[in-house]
Structures are given as structure tokens and as C-alpha cells.
PDB file of C-alpha atoms in Angstrom:
ATOM      1  CA  MET A   1       4.220  18.117  -4.076  1.00 97.00           C
ATOM      2  CA  LEU A   2       1.712  19.525  -1.575  1.00 97.00           C
ATOM      3  CA  HIS A   3      -0.776  16.872  -2.681  1.00 97.00           C
ATOM      4  CA  TYR A   4       1.793  14.120  -2.122  1.00 98.00           C
ATOM      5  CA  TYR A   5       2.615  15.598   1.281  1.00 98.00           C
ATOM      6  CA  ARG A   6      -1.031  15.644   2.313  1.00 98.00           C
ATOM      7  CA  GLU A   7      -1.648  12.091   1.099  1.00 98.00           C
ATOM      8  CA  MET A   8       1.383  10.680   2.915  1.00 98.00           C
ATOM      9  CA  LEU A   9       0.520  12.611   6.075  1.00 98.00           C
ATOM     10  CA  LEU A  10      -3.063  11.321   5.966  1.00 98.00           C
ATOM     11  CA  ILE A  11      -1.803   7.740   5.777  1.00 98.00           C
ATOM     12  CA  ARG A  12       0.689   8.358   8.621  1.00 98.00           C
ATOM     13  CA  ARG A  13      -1.878   9.947  10.941  1.00 98.00           C
ATOM     14  CA  PHE A  14      -4.522   7.357  10.075  1.00 98.00           C
ATOM     15  CA  GLU A  15      -2.168   4.493  10.875  1.00 98.00           C
ATOM     16  CA  GLU A  16      -1.082   6.106  14.128  1.00 98.00           C
ATOM     17  CA  LYS A  17      -4.743   6.365  15.159  1.00 98.00           C
ATOM     18  CA  ALA A  18      -5.391   2.761  14.076  1.00 97.00           C
ATOM     19  CA  GLY A  19      -2.516   1.677  16.305  1.00 96.00           C
ATOM     20  CA  GLN A  20      -4.076   3.559  19.219  1.00 96.00           C
ATOM     21  CA  LEU A  21      -7.496   1.987  18.670  1.00 97.00           C
ATOM     22  CA  TYR A  22      -5.894  -1.450  18.452  1.00 96.00           C
ATOM     23  CA  GLY A  23      -4.160  -0.847  21.774  1.00 95.00           C
ATOM     24  CA  MET A  24      -7.526   0.127  23.284  1.00 95.00           C
ATOM     25  CA  GLY A  25      -9.031  -3.165  22.145  1.00 95.00           C
ATOM     26  CA  LEU A  26     -11.346  -1.517  19.611  1.00 95.00           C
ATOM     27  CA  ILE A  27      -9.704  -3.281  16.653  1.00 95.00           C
ATOM     28  CA  GLY A  28      -9.561  -7.059  16.775  1.00 90.00           C
ATOM     29  CA  GLY A  29      -7.682  -9.642  14.745  1.00 89.00           C
ATOM     30  CA  PHE A  30      -4.624  -8.704  12.744  1.00 90.00           C
ATOM     31  CA  CYS A  31      -3.523  -5.150  12.014  1.00 95.00           C
ATOM     32  CA  HIS A  32      -0.516  -4.357   9.809  1.00 96.00           C
ATOM     33  CA  LEU A  33       0.502  -0.698   9.763  1.00 97.00           C
ATOM     34  CA  TYR A  34       2.043   1.109   6.798  1.00 97.00           C
ATOM     35  CA  ILE A  35       4.034   3.689   8.759  1.00 97.00           C
ATOM     36  CA  GLY A  36       7.278   4.461   6.910  1.00 97.00           C
ATOM     37  CA  GLN A  37       6.197   3.149   3.504  1.00 98.00           C
ATOM     38  CA  GLU A  38       3.834   5.980   2.535  1.00 98.00           C
ATOM     39  CA  ALA A  39       5.915   7.256  -0.405  1.00 98.00           C
ATOM     40  CA  VAL A  40       5.492   3.998  -2.320  1.00 98.00           C
ATOM     41  CA  VAL A  41       1.731   3.925  -2.711  1.00 98.00           C
ATOM     42  CA  VAL A  42       1.337   7.706  -3.010  1.00 98.00           C
ATOM     43  CA  GLY A  43       3.943   7.871  -5.782  1.00 98.00           C
ATOM     44  CA  ILE A  44       2.563   4.889  -7.697  1.00 98.00           C
ATOM     45  CA  GLN A  45      -1.093   5.890  -7.407  1.00 98.00           C
ATOM     46  CA  SER A  46      -0.354   9.404  -8.635  1.00 97.00           C
ATOM     47  CA  ALA A  47       0.806   7.894 -11.944  1.00 98.00           C
ATOM     48  CA  LEU A  48      -2.333   5.792 -12.500  1.00 98.00           C
ATOM     49  CA  ASN A  49      -5.596   6.658 -14.247  1.00 97.00           C
ATOM     50  CA  GLU A  50      -9.073   6.446 -12.798  1.00 93.00           C
ATOM     51  CA  GLY A  51      -9.946   3.194 -14.591  1.00 95.00           C
ATOM     52  CA  ASP A  52      -6.808   1.294 -13.539  1.00 98.00           C
ATOM     53  CA  SER A  53      -7.057  -1.608 -11.080  1.00 98.00           C
ATOM     54  CA  VAL A  54      -5.226  -1.888  -7.757  1.00 98.00           C
ATOM     55  CA  ILE A  55      -4.682  -4.952  -5.595  1.00 98.00           C
ATOM     56  CA  THR A  56      -2.401  -5.560  -2.651  1.00 98.00           C
ATOM     57  CA  SER A  57      -1.663  -7.704   0.380  1.00 96.00           C
ATOM     58  CA  TYR A  58      -2.880  -7.287   3.951  1.00 95.00           C
ATOM     59  CA  ARG A  59      -0.772  -4.175   4.726  1.00 96.00           C
ATOM     60  CA  ASP A  60      -3.437  -2.292   2.859  1.00 97.00           C
ATOM     61  CA  HIS A  61      -4.845   0.722   4.734  1.00 97.00           C
ATOM     62  CA  GLY A  62      -2.499   3.148   2.976  1.00 97.00           C
ATOM     63  CA  HIS A  63      -3.430   1.787  -0.428  1.00 97.00           C
ATOM     64  CA  MET A  64      -7.123   2.290   0.279  1.00 97.00           C
ATOM     65  CA  LEU A  65      -6.618   5.894   1.297  1.00 98.00           C
ATOM     66  CA  ALA A  66      -4.357   6.570  -1.696  1.00 97.00           C
ATOM     67  CA  CYS A  67      -7.081   5.168  -3.961  1.00 97.00           C
ATOM     68  CA  GLY A  68      -9.497   7.747  -2.572  1.00 96.00           C
ATOM     69  CA  MET A  69     -11.489   5.469  -0.288  1.00 97.00           C
ATOM     70  CA  ASP A  70     -13.166   7.304   2.587  1.00 97.00           C
ATOM     71  CA  ALA A  71     -11.199   7.236   5.845  1.00 98.00           C
ATOM     72  CA  LYS A  72     -14.429   6.752   7.802  1.00 98.00           C
ATOM     73  CA  GLY A  73     -15.301   3.588   5.892  1.00 97.00           C
ATOM     74  CA  VAL A  74     -11.787   2.190   6.262  1.00 98.00           C
ATOM     75  CA  MET A  75     -11.615   2.847  10.003  1.00 98.00           C
ATOM     76  CA  ALA A  76     -15.133   1.497  10.553  1.00 97.00           C
ATOM     77  CA  GLU A  77     -14.106  -1.730   8.848  1.00 97.00           C
ATOM     78  CA  LEU A  78     -11.084  -1.979  11.133  1.00 97.00           C
ATOM     79  CA  THR A  79     -13.395  -1.824  14.142  1.00 97.00           C
ATOM     80  CA  GLY A  80     -15.811  -4.355  12.599  1.00 95.00           C
ATOM     81  CA  ARG A  81     -18.714  -1.953  12.157  1.00 96.00           C
ATOM     82  CA  ARG A  82     -21.569  -1.819   9.686  1.00 94.00           C
ATOM     83  CA  GLY A  83     -20.307   1.435   8.196  1.00 95.00           C
ATOM     84  CA  GLY A  84     -17.114  -0.230   6.989  1.00 96.00           C
ATOM     85  CA  TYR A  85     -16.304  -1.020   3.375  1.00 95.00           C
ATOM     86  CA  SER A  86     -17.026  -4.720   3.888  1.00 92.00           C
ATOM     87  CA  HIS A  87     -19.860  -3.956   6.321  1.00 92.00           C
ATOM     88  CA  GLY A  88     -17.717  -4.923   9.288  1.00 93.00           C
ATOM     89  CA  LYS A  89     -17.151  -8.512   8.182  1.00 91.00           C
ATOM     90  CA  GLY A  90     -13.729  -8.251   6.552  1.00 90.00           C
ATOM     91  CA  GLY A  91     -11.617  -6.323   9.001  1.00 92.00           C
ATOM     92  CA  SER A  92      -8.154  -4.964   8.338  1.00 94.00           C
ATOM     93  CA  MET A  93      -7.066  -7.466   5.697  1.00 93.00           C
ATOM     94  CA  HIS A  94     -10.183  -7.771   3.535  1.00 92.00           C
ATOM     95  CA  MET A  95     -11.572  -4.518   2.210  1.00 92.00           C
ATOM     96  CA  PHE A  96     -12.728  -3.782  -1.311  1.00 93.00           C
ATOM     97  CA  SER A  97     -14.136  -0.884  -3.289  1.00 95.00           C
ATOM     98  CA  ARG A  98     -15.458  -1.619  -6.751  1.00 94.00           C
ATOM     99  CA  GLU A  99     -16.132   2.092  -7.145  1.00 95.00           C
ATOM    100  CA  LYS A 100     -12.434   2.884  -6.665  1.00 96.00           C
ATOM    101  CA  ASN A 101     -11.226  -0.230  -8.544  1.00 97.00           C
ATOM    102  CA  PHE A 102      -9.552  -1.448  -5.357  1.00 97.00           C
ATOM    103  CA  TYR A 103      -9.721  -5.243  -5.261  1.00 97.00           C
ATOM    104  CA  GLY A 104      -8.262  -5.922  -1.778  1.00 92.00           C
ATOM    105  CA  GLY A 105      -6.601  -6.489   0.767  1.00 92.00           C
ATOM    106  CA  HIS A 106      -5.646 -10.225   0.730  1.00 94.00           C
ATOM    107  CA  GLY A 107      -4.582 -12.312   3.689  1.00 92.00           C
ATOM    108  CA  ILE A 108      -2.841 -15.082   1.729  1.00 94.00           C
ATOM    109  CA  VAL A 109       0.833 -14.246   1.205  1.00 94.00           C
ATOM    110  CA  GLY A 110       1.306 -13.662  -2.530  1.00 95.00           C
ATOM    111  CA  GLY A 111      -2.306 -14.606  -3.256  1.00 96.00           C
ATOM    112  CA  GLN A 112      -3.072 -11.203  -4.746  1.00 97.00           C
ATOM    113  CA  VAL A 113      -0.446 -11.534  -7.482  1.00 98.00           C
ATOM    114  CA  PRO A 114      -2.303 -14.028  -9.725  1.00 98.00           C
ATOM    115  CA  LEU A 115      -5.548 -12.155  -9.052  1.00 98.00           C
ATOM    116  CA  GLY A 116      -3.931  -8.886 -10.099  1.00 98.00           C
ATOM    117  CA  THR A 117      -2.560 -10.588 -13.193  1.00 98.00           C
ATOM    118  CA  GLY A 118      -6.115 -11.657 -13.966  1.00 98.00           C
ATOM    119  CA  LEU A 119      -7.256  -8.057 -13.624  1.00 98.00           C
ATOM    120  CA  ALA A 120      -4.601  -7.108 -16.185  1.00 98.00           C
ATOM    121  CA  PHE A 121      -5.926  -9.816 -18.504  1.00 98.00           C
ATOM    122  CA  ALA A 122      -9.407  -8.300 -18.145  1.00 98.00           C
ATOM    123  CA  HIS A 123      -8.110  -4.856 -19.113  1.00 98.00           C
ATOM    124  CA  LYS A 124      -6.455  -6.299 -22.211  1.00 98.00           C
ATOM    125  CA  TYR A 125      -9.469  -8.432 -23.133  1.00 98.00           C
ATOM    126  CA  LEU A 126     -11.860  -5.503 -22.751  1.00 98.00           C
ATOM    127  CA  LYS A 127      -9.440  -3.137 -24.553  1.00 97.00           C
ATOM    128  CA  ASP A 128     -10.286  -0.415 -22.039  1.00 96.00           C
ATOM    129  CA  GLY A 129      -6.772   1.015 -21.851  1.00 96.00           C
ATOM    130  CA  GLY A 130      -6.407   0.230 -18.170  1.00 98.00           C
ATOM    131  CA  ILE A 131      -3.535  -1.404 -16.338  1.00 98.00           C
ATOM    132  CA  SER A 132      -3.304  -3.398 -13.124  1.00 98.00           C
ATOM    133  CA  ALA A 133      -1.040  -2.277 -10.270  1.00 98.00           C
ATOM    134  CA  VAL A 134      -0.140  -5.311  -8.171  1.00 98.00           C
ATOM    135  CA  TYR A 135       1.596  -4.672  -4.850  1.00 98.00           C
ATOM    136  CA  CYS A 136       3.402  -7.372  -2.884  1.00 97.00           C
ATOM    137  CA  GLY A 137       6.090  -7.535  -0.221  1.00 96.00           C
ATOM    138  CA  ASP A 138       9.598  -8.941  -0.220  1.00 96.00           C
ATOM    139  CA  GLY A 139       8.327 -11.918   1.766  1.00 94.00           C
ATOM    140  CA  ALA A 140       5.793 -12.800  -0.945  1.00 95.00           C
ATOM    141  CA  ILE A 141       8.234 -12.682  -3.834  1.00 94.00           C
ATOM    142  CA  ASN A 142       9.457 -16.251  -3.203  1.00 94.00           C
ATOM    143  CA  GLN A 143       5.973 -17.762  -3.613  1.00 94.00           C
ATOM    144  CA  GLY A 144       5.530 -20.079  -6.577  1.00 95.00           C
ATOM    145  CA  GLN A 145       2.267 -18.511  -7.718  1.00 96.00           C
ATOM    146  CA  VAL A 146       4.150 -15.240  -8.243  1.00 97.00           C
ATOM    147  CA  TYR A 147       6.317 -16.846 -10.928  1.00 97.00           C
ATOM    148  CA  GLU A 148       3.351 -18.498 -12.613  1.00 97.00           C
ATOM    149  CA  SER A 149       1.887 -14.999 -12.805  1.00 98.00           C
ATOM    150  CA  PHE A 150       5.114 -13.554 -14.215  1.00 98.00           C
ATOM    151  CA  ASN A 151       5.116 -16.237 -16.904  1.00 98.00           C
ATOM    152  CA  MET A 152       1.525 -15.578 -17.986  1.00 98.00           C
ATOM    153  CA  ALA A 153       1.947 -11.808 -17.851  1.00 98.00           C
ATOM    154  CA  ALA A 154       5.040 -11.962 -20.068  1.00 98.00           C
ATOM    155  CA  LEU A 155       3.605 -14.576 -22.423  1.00 98.00           C
ATOM    156  CA  TRP A 156       0.454 -12.551 -23.079  1.00 98.00           C
ATOM    157  CA  LYS A 157       2.054  -9.095 -22.701  1.00 98.00           C
ATOM    158  CA  LEU A 158      -0.428  -8.145 -20.020  1.00 98.00           C
ATOM    159  CA  PRO A 159      -0.680  -4.517 -18.835  1.00 98.00           C
ATOM    160  CA  VAL A 160       0.517  -5.098 -15.273  1.00 98.00           C
ATOM    161  CA  LEU A 161       2.889  -3.227 -12.966  1.00 98.00           C
ATOM    162  CA  PHE A 162       4.303  -5.523 -10.279  1.00 98.00           C
ATOM    163  CA  VAL A 163       5.391  -3.415  -7.300  1.00 98.00           C
ATOM    164  CA  ILE A 164       7.617  -5.156  -4.746  1.00 98.00           C
ATOM    165  CA  GLU A 165       7.490  -3.211  -1.483  1.00 98.00           C
ATOM    166  CA  ASN A 166      10.797  -4.364  -0.051  1.00 97.00           C
ATOM    167  CA  ASN A 167      10.708  -3.236   3.577  1.00 96.00           C
ATOM    168  CA  LYS A 168      13.659  -5.557   4.354  1.00 94.00           C
ATOM    169  CA  TYR A 169      12.068  -7.837   6.937  1.00 94.00           C
ATOM    170  CA  ALA A 170       8.940  -9.573   5.555  1.00 93.00           C
ATOM    171  CA  MET A 171       7.346 -11.187   8.625  1.00 91.00           C
ATOM    172  CA  GLY A 172      10.551 -10.901  10.624  1.00 92.00           C
ATOM    173  CA  THR A 173      13.366 -12.458   8.601  1.00 92.00           C
ATOM    174  CA  SER A 174      15.877 -10.173   6.947  1.00 93.00           C
ATOM    175  CA  GLN A 175      15.588 -10.131   3.158  1.00 91.00           C
ATOM    176  CA  GLU A 176      19.325 -10.819   2.873  1.00 90.00           C
ATOM    177  CA  ARG A 177      18.830 -14.098   4.760  1.00 92.00           C
ATOM    178  CA  ALA A 178      15.654 -15.136   2.925  1.00 92.00           C
ATOM    179  CA  SER A 179      16.086 -14.181  -0.735  1.00 92.00           C
ATOM    180  CA  ALA A 180      18.943 -14.886  -3.131  1.00 93.00           C
ATOM    181  CA  GLY A 181      19.794 -12.264  -5.729  1.00 93.00           C
ATOM    182  CA  GLU A 182      18.163  -8.937  -6.502  1.00 95.00           C
ATOM    183  CA  LEU A 183      14.380  -8.902  -6.241  1.00 96.00           C
ATOM    184  CA  HIS A 184      13.819  -6.557  -9.189  1.00 97.00           C
ATOM    185  CA  GLN A 185      15.563  -9.112 -11.438  1.00 97.00           C
ATOM    186  CA  ARG A 186      13.170 -11.925 -10.578  1.00 96.00           C
ATOM    187  CA  GLY A 187      11.337 -11.531 -13.899  1.00 97.00           C
ATOM    188  CA  ALA A 188      14.500 -11.578 -16.029  1.00 97.00           C
ATOM    189  CA  SER A 189      14.029 -15.166 -17.211  1.00 96.00           C
ATOM    190  CA  TYR A 190      10.615 -14.163 -18.578  1.00 97.00           C
ATOM    191  CA  GLY A 191      11.960 -11.024 -20.250  1.00 97.00           C
ATOM    192  CA  ILE A 192      10.226  -8.706 -17.766  1.00 98.00           C
ATOM    193  CA  PRO A 193      12.153  -5.456 -17.183  1.00 98.00           C
ATOM    194  CA  GLY A 194      12.897  -4.802 -13.520  1.00 98.00           C
ATOM    195  CA  TYR A 195      14.167  -1.707 -11.748  1.00 98.00           C
ATOM    196  CA  GLN A 196      15.086  -0.720  -8.213  1.00 98.00           C
ATOM    197  CA  VAL A 197      13.709   2.554  -6.847  1.00 98.00           C
ATOM    198  CA  ASN A 198      14.251   4.558  -3.667  1.00 98.00           C
ATOM    199  CA  GLY A 199      10.874   3.915  -2.082  1.00 98.00           C
ATOM    200  CA  MET A 200      11.498   6.472   0.664  1.00 98.00           C
ATOM    201  CA  ASP A 201      11.351   9.391  -1.798  1.00 98.00           C
ATOM    202  CA  VAL A 202       7.900  10.030  -3.263  1.00 98.00           C
ATOM    203  CA  LEU A 203       9.310  12.087  -6.155  1.00 98.00           C
ATOM    204  CA  GLU A 204      11.620   9.260  -7.232  1.00 98.00           C
ATOM    205  CA  VAL A 205       8.725   6.805  -6.990  1.00 98.00           C
ATOM    206  CA  LYS A 206       6.503   9.101  -9.056  1.00 98.00           C
ATOM    207  CA  ALA A 207       9.178   9.555 -11.743  1.00 98.00           C
ATOM    208  CA  ALA A 208       9.733   5.795 -12.073  1.00 98.00           C
ATOM    209  CA  ALA A 209       6.001   5.119 -12.089  1.00 98.00           C
ATOM    210  CA  ASP A 210       5.349   7.710 -14.797  1.00 97.00           C
ATOM    211  CA  GLN A 211       8.000   6.202 -17.040  1.00 97.00           C
ATOM    212  CA  TRP A 212       7.009   2.575 -16.687  1.00 98.00           C
ATOM    213  CA  VAL A 213       3.244   2.993 -16.472  1.00 98.00           C
ATOM    214  CA  ASN A 214       3.405   4.697 -19.879  1.00 97.00           C
ATOM    215  CA  TYR A 215       5.591   1.849 -21.169  1.00 97.00           C
ATOM    216  CA  ILE A 216       3.013  -0.692 -19.996  1.00 98.00           C
ATOM    217  CA  ARG A 217       0.064   1.289 -21.301  1.00 97.00           C
ATOM    218  CA  GLU A 218       1.652   1.380 -24.771  1.00 97.00           C
ATOM    219  CA  GLY A 219       1.315  -2.415 -24.978  1.00 97.00           C
ATOM    220  CA  ASN A 220       4.842  -3.492 -24.044  1.00 98.00           C
ATOM    221  CA  GLY A 221       3.821  -5.929 -21.331  1.00 98.00           C
ATOM    222  CA  PRO A 222       4.644  -6.148 -17.611  1.00 98.00           C
ATOM    223  CA  VAL A 223       7.285  -4.348 -15.547  1.00 98.00           C
ATOM    224  CA  ILE A 224       8.648  -5.021 -12.057  1.00 98.00           C
ATOM    225  CA  LEU A 225       9.551  -2.133  -9.759  1.00 98.00           C
ATOM    226  CA  GLU A 226      11.303  -2.977  -6.510  1.00 98.00           C
ATOM    227  CA  MET A 227      10.707  -0.231  -3.967  1.00 98.00           C
ATOM    228  CA  LYS A 228      13.424  -0.089  -1.325  1.00 98.00           C
ATOM    229  CA  THR A 229      11.403   1.015   1.665  1.00 98.00           C
ATOM    230  CA  TYR A 230      11.161   0.453   5.410  1.00 96.00           C
ATOM    231  CA  ARG A 231       8.449  -0.124   7.989  1.00 96.00           C
ATOM    232  CA  TYR A 232       8.935   1.520  11.367  1.00 96.00           C
ATOM    233  CA  ARG A 233       6.576  -0.767  13.267  1.00 94.00           C
ATOM    234  CA  GLY A 234       6.608  -4.553  13.555  1.00 93.00           C
ATOM    235  CA  HIS A 235       5.158  -6.809  10.897  1.00 94.00           C
ATOM    236  CA  SER A 236       1.822  -6.585  12.705  1.00 94.00           C
ATOM    237  CA  MET A 237       0.682  -5.040  15.973  1.00 94.00           C
ATOM    238  CA  SER A 238       1.596  -8.275  17.766  1.00 90.00           C
ATOM    239  CA  ASP A 239       5.223  -8.196  16.544  1.00 92.00           C
ATOM    240  CA  PRO A 240       7.793  -6.654  18.949  1.00 92.00           C
ATOM    241  CA  ALA A 241      10.342  -6.537  16.078  1.00 92.00           C
ATOM    242  CA  LYS A 242      13.270  -7.779  18.157  1.00 93.00           C
ATOM    243  CA  TYR A 243      15.073  -8.932  15.002  1.00 95.00           C
ATOM    244  CA  ARG A 244      16.428  -5.385  14.473  1.00 95.00           C
ATOM    245  CA  THR A 245      17.862  -2.705  16.723  1.00 95.00           C
ATOM    246  CA  LYS A 246      16.097   0.451  17.876  1.00 94.00           C
ATOM    247  CA  GLU A 247      19.111   2.361  16.570  1.00 97.00           C
ATOM    248  CA  GLU A 248      18.507   1.035  13.057  1.00 95.00           C
ATOM    249  CA  VAL A 249      14.891   2.163  13.107  1.00 95.00           C
ATOM    250  CA  GLU A 250      15.787   5.573  14.492  1.00 96.00           C
ATOM    251  CA  LYS A 251      18.494   6.017  11.840  1.00 96.00           C
ATOM    252  CA  MET A 252      15.950   5.342   9.078  1.00 95.00           C
ATOM    253  CA  ARG A 253      13.456   7.731  10.664  1.00 95.00           C
ATOM    254  CA  SER A 254      15.990  10.540  11.066  1.00 96.00           C
ATOM    255  CA  GLU A 255      17.700  10.191   7.685  1.00 96.00           C
ATOM    256  CA  SER A 256      15.137   8.791   5.257  1.00 97.00           C
ATOM    257  CA  ASP A 257      11.593   9.526   6.451  1.00 98.00           C
ATOM    258  CA  PRO A 258       9.497  10.155   3.308  1.00 98.00           C
ATOM    259  CA  ILE A 259       7.325  12.853   4.882  1.00 98.00           C
ATOM    260  CA  ASP A 260      10.197  14.762   6.483  1.00 97.00           C
ATOM    261  CA  GLN A 261      12.186  14.623   3.225  1.00 97.00           C
ATOM    262  CA  LEU A 262       9.348  16.085   1.202  1.00 98.00           C
ATOM    263  CA  LYS A 263       8.649  18.699   3.878  1.00 97.00           C
ATOM    264  CA  ALA A 264      12.265  19.864   3.653  1.00 97.00           C
ATOM    265  CA  LYS A 265      12.023  20.135  -0.153  1.00 97.00           C
ATOM    266  CA  LEU A 266       8.769  22.105   0.050  1.00 97.00           C
ATOM    267  CA  LEU A 267      10.280  24.579   2.491  1.00 97.00           C
ATOM    268  CA  ALA A 268      13.635  24.869   0.723  1.00 97.00           C
ATOM    269  CA  GLY A 269      11.996  25.402  -2.666  1.00 96.00           C
ATOM    270  CA  GLY A 270       9.588  28.023  -1.368  1.00 96.00           C
ATOM    271  CA  HIS A 271       6.571  25.905  -2.346  1.00 96.00           C
ATOM    272  CA  ALA A 272       5.083  26.234   1.141  1.00 95.00           C
ATOM    273  CA  ASP A 273       5.850  27.761   4.519  1.00 96.00           C
ATOM    274  CA  GLU A 274       5.489  26.282   7.996  1.00 96.00           C
ATOM    275  CA  ASP A 275       2.020  27.789   8.414  1.00 97.00           C
ATOM    276  CA  LYS A 276       0.750  26.077   5.257  1.00 96.00           C
ATOM    277  CA  LEU A 277       2.133  22.710   6.328  1.00 97.00           C
ATOM    278  CA  LYS A 278       0.623  23.104   9.801  1.00 97.00           C
ATOM    279  CA  GLU A 279      -2.713  23.852   8.155  1.00 97.00           C
ATOM    280  CA  ILE A 280      -2.475  20.602   6.176  1.00 97.00           C
ATOM    281  CA  ASP A 281      -1.604  18.722   9.357  1.00 97.00           C
ATOM    282  CA  ARG A 282      -4.666  20.158  11.147  1.00 97.00           C
ATOM    283  CA  GLU A 283      -6.887  19.245   8.204  1.00 98.00           C
ATOM    284  CA  VAL A 284      -5.548  15.680   8.136  1.00 98.00           C
ATOM    285  CA  LYS A 285      -5.895  15.236  11.901  1.00 98.00           C
ATOM    286  CA  ALA A 286      -9.526  16.384  11.704  1.00 98.00           C
ATOM    287  CA  ILE A 287     -10.252  13.747   9.045  1.00 98.00           C
ATOM    288  CA  VAL A 288      -8.643  11.031  11.164  1.00 98.00           C
ATOM    289  CA  ILE A 289     -10.459  12.075  14.352  1.00 98.00           C
ATOM    290  CA  GLU A 290     -13.753  12.082  12.461  1.00 98.00           C
ATOM    291  CA  SER A 291     -13.026   8.613  11.086  1.00 98.00           C
ATOM    292  CA  ALA A 292     -12.268   7.264  14.565  1.00 98.00           C
ATOM    293  CA  GLU A 293     -15.473   8.750  15.987  1.00 97.00           C
ATOM    294  CA  PHE A 294     -17.518   7.338  13.122  1.00 98.00           C
ATOM    295  CA  ALA A 295     -15.897   3.932  13.568  1.00 97.00           C
ATOM    296  CA  GLN A 296     -16.809   3.796  17.241  1.00 95.00           C
ATOM    297  CA  GLN A 297     -20.360   5.094  16.780  1.00 95.00           C
ATOM    298  CA  SER A 298     -21.293   2.928  13.787  1.00 95.00           C
ATOM    299  CA  PRO A 299     -23.359  -0.126  14.838  1.00 96.00           C
ATOM    300  CA  GLU A 300     -22.068  -3.673  14.587  1.00 94.00           C
ATOM    301  CA  PRO A 301     -23.380  -5.854  11.729  1.00 93.00           C
ATOM    302  CA  ASP A 302     -26.740  -7.487  12.348  1.00 92.00           C
ATOM    303  CA  ALA A 303     -26.674 -11.229  12.968  1.00 89.00           C
ATOM    304  CA  SER A 304     -28.753 -11.693   9.825  1.00 88.00           C
ATOM    305  CA  GLU A 305     -25.717 -10.585   7.797  1.00 86.00           C
ATOM    306  CA  LEU A 306     -23.686 -13.626   8.851  1.00 85.00           C
ATOM    307  CA  TRP A 307     -24.283 -15.594   5.659  1.00 87.00           C
ATOM    308  CA  THR A 308     -24.675 -12.774   3.142  1.00 87.00           C
ATOM    309  CA  ASP A 309     -21.954 -12.378   0.509  1.00 82.00           C
ATOM    310  CA  VAL A 310     -20.866 -15.994   1.054  1.00 83.00           C
ATOM    311  CA  LEU A 311     -20.516 -17.880  -2.218  1.00 81.00           C
ATOM    312  CA  LEU A 312     -20.724 -21.682  -2.066  1.00 77.00           C
TER     313      LEU A 312
END
């Protein structure tokens, strides 16, 4: 539980700092923060093995950190510096780490789902025992390529966990207005089991992930988990989020915040005291400050790098 607390707090503090740097003009382009959704990726990743593959959409900083990618490299990529994971050429939405089996960060809505299904096919073909964790949002679930992926995954019994991070508003339209039916049932016509999980509670996420990751790893084919979660900020840094009330956001923060909930359980259960939690907070803040300093001091990519890594 202390590990989950630290991981969620690292993501929260990192994203808060990224928001500050964006406001200072040090991060250009798009920037989608993960604040509020930390329990989803921390709970899922804690159930995976080292050789498993992970792929997600463009709200991806939290996933990188949960995969064990270095905060300095992630922040440096956000600022477009040479020390970033894509050498400063990918930015917020396009970071990869082959070492950590993290395959992006994808800017095309739903585009990561067929790619993640392909990663699952590779695990099955190579018989390496790995699975593919494919994250997408509630706004992506209506894309046609998602259902082509569901069909193939079910047909070939691919080892893939489809995680729908339902934060209720996609790019700004309420899920109730945009999507008919229950999202976790979208694979029913293909025979894919689907379940709804409280994505604001890391322990509930972990329990569901443990159960269904084992099911997938035993050769039973794909599973869909719909995580009912919530983002506190707008869709991106340029979104004022006027489609919901401040009272709604504050209610979610005060009643369902994943970090505060776990903190209360740690204290109530005697697993940690306030001093221990403050120590973790100081440790996390130091990591984030170091990452921000590294990101600002790292040089920009050389002009000679413009055409490297471009496949024609």
C-alpha cells in the first residue's frame, strides 16, 4: 500500500509540475494531465510482469512513470530536450521505452488499440508468456478500429487486457451524451468478458487486475475492464472545462480522491503515520524538482537530428 501511495503521489506531483512548466511556456504543443486518474495505472501496472507490454493514448505521463521510466527523461521530453525519451522530438504524446516495454503514447484517438492488439499477437506467437495492457479513454471506445481489434483478439484468443479509462468527459462531451449502453459490455458480441471497476480506489483496481490478468495469462483470451475514474483538469491544458461545474470537480476531489483515500486507509490501519507519509512526499517532490531542473538544463536536439528515426 505504501508503494501504491508513493507511485500515485509521484504521478500527481509530476503532473502538477508539468502544468506549471506549461504555464511558463517551457512545454509546447499539447499537454494532457493525468491528475485524478492515478489509481488506474498504478493498480493495473502492479499486476503485470516485467515482460508484459503497455500501450496507451496521449494522456500518458502517468503510464510512463508507473512503468518505471525515469522522471527526468519524461520531463525532458515534455520540454523538447535532447535528454528526453524520444530525444526531444516526440513531446508529450509520443514517448517510448523499449527497455520498459512501453510502446507509447499515441496521438490518434483509438490508434493504440490495434497496435496493442498486435503486441498481444506477438506475445502469443513468441510463446513468451507475456500479455498486452492496452489503455484507452471513453472517447476512443466508439472508434471503429477498436471493434476490429476486439474481433481479432477474441477470434485468436489473444492475451490482451483492454482498459477503458472512463473519466466521463472524453474531449469535453459527457459520456452519457456520447455513448449508448455500458462501456464494459462493448465486447459482449465477441464473447469478451467485461467488468466495471471503481477506478478511484487503487486497491479495487489491483484486485480486479490480479484476477483478470491471471485469467488472460492462462490462455483464455481478452478481457475488458472499464475503470470509472475522473480527471480534475481539462482534457488538455488549453481546455477550460466549462462543460462541468466547479462544484462537481470539488465533490469528486473531496469524496473520491485516490491518494487521499489510500492515505486514510494507511493511517487507520496503522500501516504508516503522518511522519512516514510526509517523508514519502518530500522524497517524491525531490524527484520532481530534479526532473524539472534536468529538463530545463538539457540541450535542445541538434539540427542534424531532424531526419533521424524517420522511416519512408
